[in-house]
Amino acid sequence: MKERLEQLKAEALRQIEASDALEKLNEVRVSFLGKKGELTGVLKGMKDVAPEERPKVGQLVNDTREQIEKVLEEAIRKMEKAAREAQMRAEVIDVTLPAKKSTVGHRHPNTIAMEEVERIFVGMGYEVVEGPEIETDYYNFEALNIPADHPAKDEQDTFYIGGDFLLRTQTSGTQVHEMEKGKVPIRMLAPGRVFRSDEVDATHSPSFHQIEGLVIDKHITFADLKGTLAEFAKELFGEETKVKFRPHHFNFTEPSAEMDVSCFKCGGSGCRFCKGSGWIEILGCGMVHPNVLRMSKIDPEEYTGFAFGIGLERIALLKYEIDDMRLLYENDVRFLKQF
Ligand code: DAH
């Protein structure tokens, strides 16, 4: 019995020694120590051993089991350690390698200008709202006092998209949506994209942006309009900026005007930037026409208001001294990086 155990042990150690993978060591464990393994087989032979010998033999079997287990554990630990080390060597990271430069994005000059204009008007208590880009003829023209046969409709070459629908040619329709909500007073700023079937050139694009403003309250006068827009111009272009209102015509305002700012480049003396005039036109404005108020269920005897429309691209081009509108749409990273 003792010899048989010695033999088993020697054979187990030899097999452990010869194992070159964890699976092999596992096989050795099963074949010697497992339920159906060699040692268990020896224990089953105990019934043939004389009763007084049994404790001694039992002890011997246990010793053998323990010795094999110990060697086996050791071998497993070694193999696992070697595997871990090999993995670490394979996955080594060179922390001295210079990191890849991460490229940081830039806000588009249009976005910067838009946020700047919003900031100024929000500071004056205006609420920023958004109107739909697809409008009906009613919102884009009729409710703005531009009747069906009016030539103003031809001036803004409209993209019609079937039925009564069109792509808005101006953000002014948002005035109507806002008034229809039936809540006065109104202090609204509505930035957004507009569309006209224009050819692309340095100052035109079939899609551009406007920022619409509308104020409705009791006792609003042209003086409020002038004060508000003069303050806006100073905030946007600097404290020195002067403004000038020229009479103009828009169907939805009466009286109407265009506002010029003194050239922030030459201060008004005349330069290439302002084409020698000292002034730069930046927006259209006027007192909301009583017809417009009436159509949106606001009583013109009780309420008055003013409105204005700013061309966003124009502001961005002026502010950043960009001389071609196409640059704003090409999204060349080398261009955008500068802002
Ligand atoms: N909607 C006009 C346009 O596209 C701009 C405009 C002018 C808007 C005067 C206004 C305004 O609100 O009062 O040319």
PDB file of C-alpha atoms and ligand atoms in Angstrom, residues 156 169-172 175 196 210 212-213 250 252-253 257 283-286 306-310, ligand 1:
ATOM      1  CA  GLN A 156     -39.045  88.337 -51.541  1.00  0.00           C
ATOM      2  CA  THR A 169     -39.053  84.593 -46.267  1.00  0.00           C
ATOM      3  CA  GLN A 170     -38.822  86.558 -43.014  1.00  0.00           C
ATOM      4  CA  THR A 171     -39.103  85.887 -39.285  1.00  0.00           C
ATOM      5  CA  SER A 172     -41.870  88.516 -39.048  1.00  0.00           C
ATOM      6  CA  GLN A 175     -44.806  88.253 -34.448  1.00  0.00           C
ATOM      7  CA  ARG A 196     -35.484  83.235 -50.449  1.00  0.00           C
ATOM      8  CA  GLN A 210     -32.977  87.083 -39.119  1.00  0.00           C
ATOM      9  CA  GLU A 212     -37.153  89.545 -35.165  1.00  0.00           C
ATOM     10  CA  GLY A 213     -38.151  91.783 -32.300  1.00  0.00           C
ATOM     11  CA  PHE A 250     -42.607  98.006 -44.630  1.00  0.00           C
ATOM     12  CA  PHE A 252     -46.472  95.709 -41.321  1.00  0.00           C
ATOM     13  CA  THR A 253     -45.151  98.876 -39.697  1.00  0.00           C
ATOM     14  CA  ALA A 257     -37.554 103.138 -40.785  1.00  0.00           C
ATOM     15  CA  LEU A 283     -31.895  96.797 -39.388  1.00  0.00           C
ATOM     16  CA  GLY A 284     -35.464  97.589 -40.408  1.00  0.00           C
ATOM     17  CA  CYS A 285     -38.024  98.716 -37.854  1.00  0.00           C
ATOM     18  CA  GLY A 286     -41.252 100.603 -37.237  1.00  0.00           C
ATOM     19  CA  PHE A 306     -42.811  98.463 -32.291  1.00  0.00           C
ATOM     20  CA  ALA A 307     -41.033  95.781 -34.272  1.00  0.00           C
ATOM     21  CA  PHE A 308     -37.616  95.331 -35.796  1.00  0.00           C
ATOM     22  CA  GLY A 309     -35.810  92.860 -38.000  1.00  0.00           C
ATOM     23  CA  ILE A 310     -32.065  92.332 -37.921  1.00  0.00           C
TER      24      ILE A 310
HETATM   25  N1  DAH B   1     -39.089  91.397 -42.348  1.00  0.00           N
HETATM   26  C1  DAH B   1     -38.285  92.467 -42.883  1.00  0.00           C
HETATM   27  C2  DAH B   1     -37.446  91.923 -44.012  1.00  0.00           C
HETATM   28  O1  DAH B   1     -37.257  90.753 -44.119  1.00  0.00           O
HETATM   29  C3  DAH B   1     -37.404  93.057 -41.816  1.00  0.00           C
HETATM   30  C4  DAH B   1     -38.196  93.866 -40.851  1.00  0.00           C
HETATM   31  C5  DAH B   1     -38.372  95.208 -41.052  1.00  0.00           C
HETATM   32  C6  DAH B   1     -38.747  93.303 -39.737  1.00  0.00           C
HETATM   33  C7  DAH B   1     -39.100  95.989 -40.202  1.00  0.00           C
HETATM   34  C8  DAH B   1     -39.473  94.067 -38.836  1.00  0.00           C
HETATM   35  C9  DAH B   1     -39.641  95.421 -39.091  1.00  0.00           C
HETATM   36  O2  DAH B   1     -40.039  93.583 -37.747  1.00  0.00           O
HETATM   37  O3  DAH B   1     -40.364  96.179 -38.219  1.00  0.00           O
HETATM   38  O4  DAH B   1     -36.957  92.682 -44.798  1.00  0.00           O
END
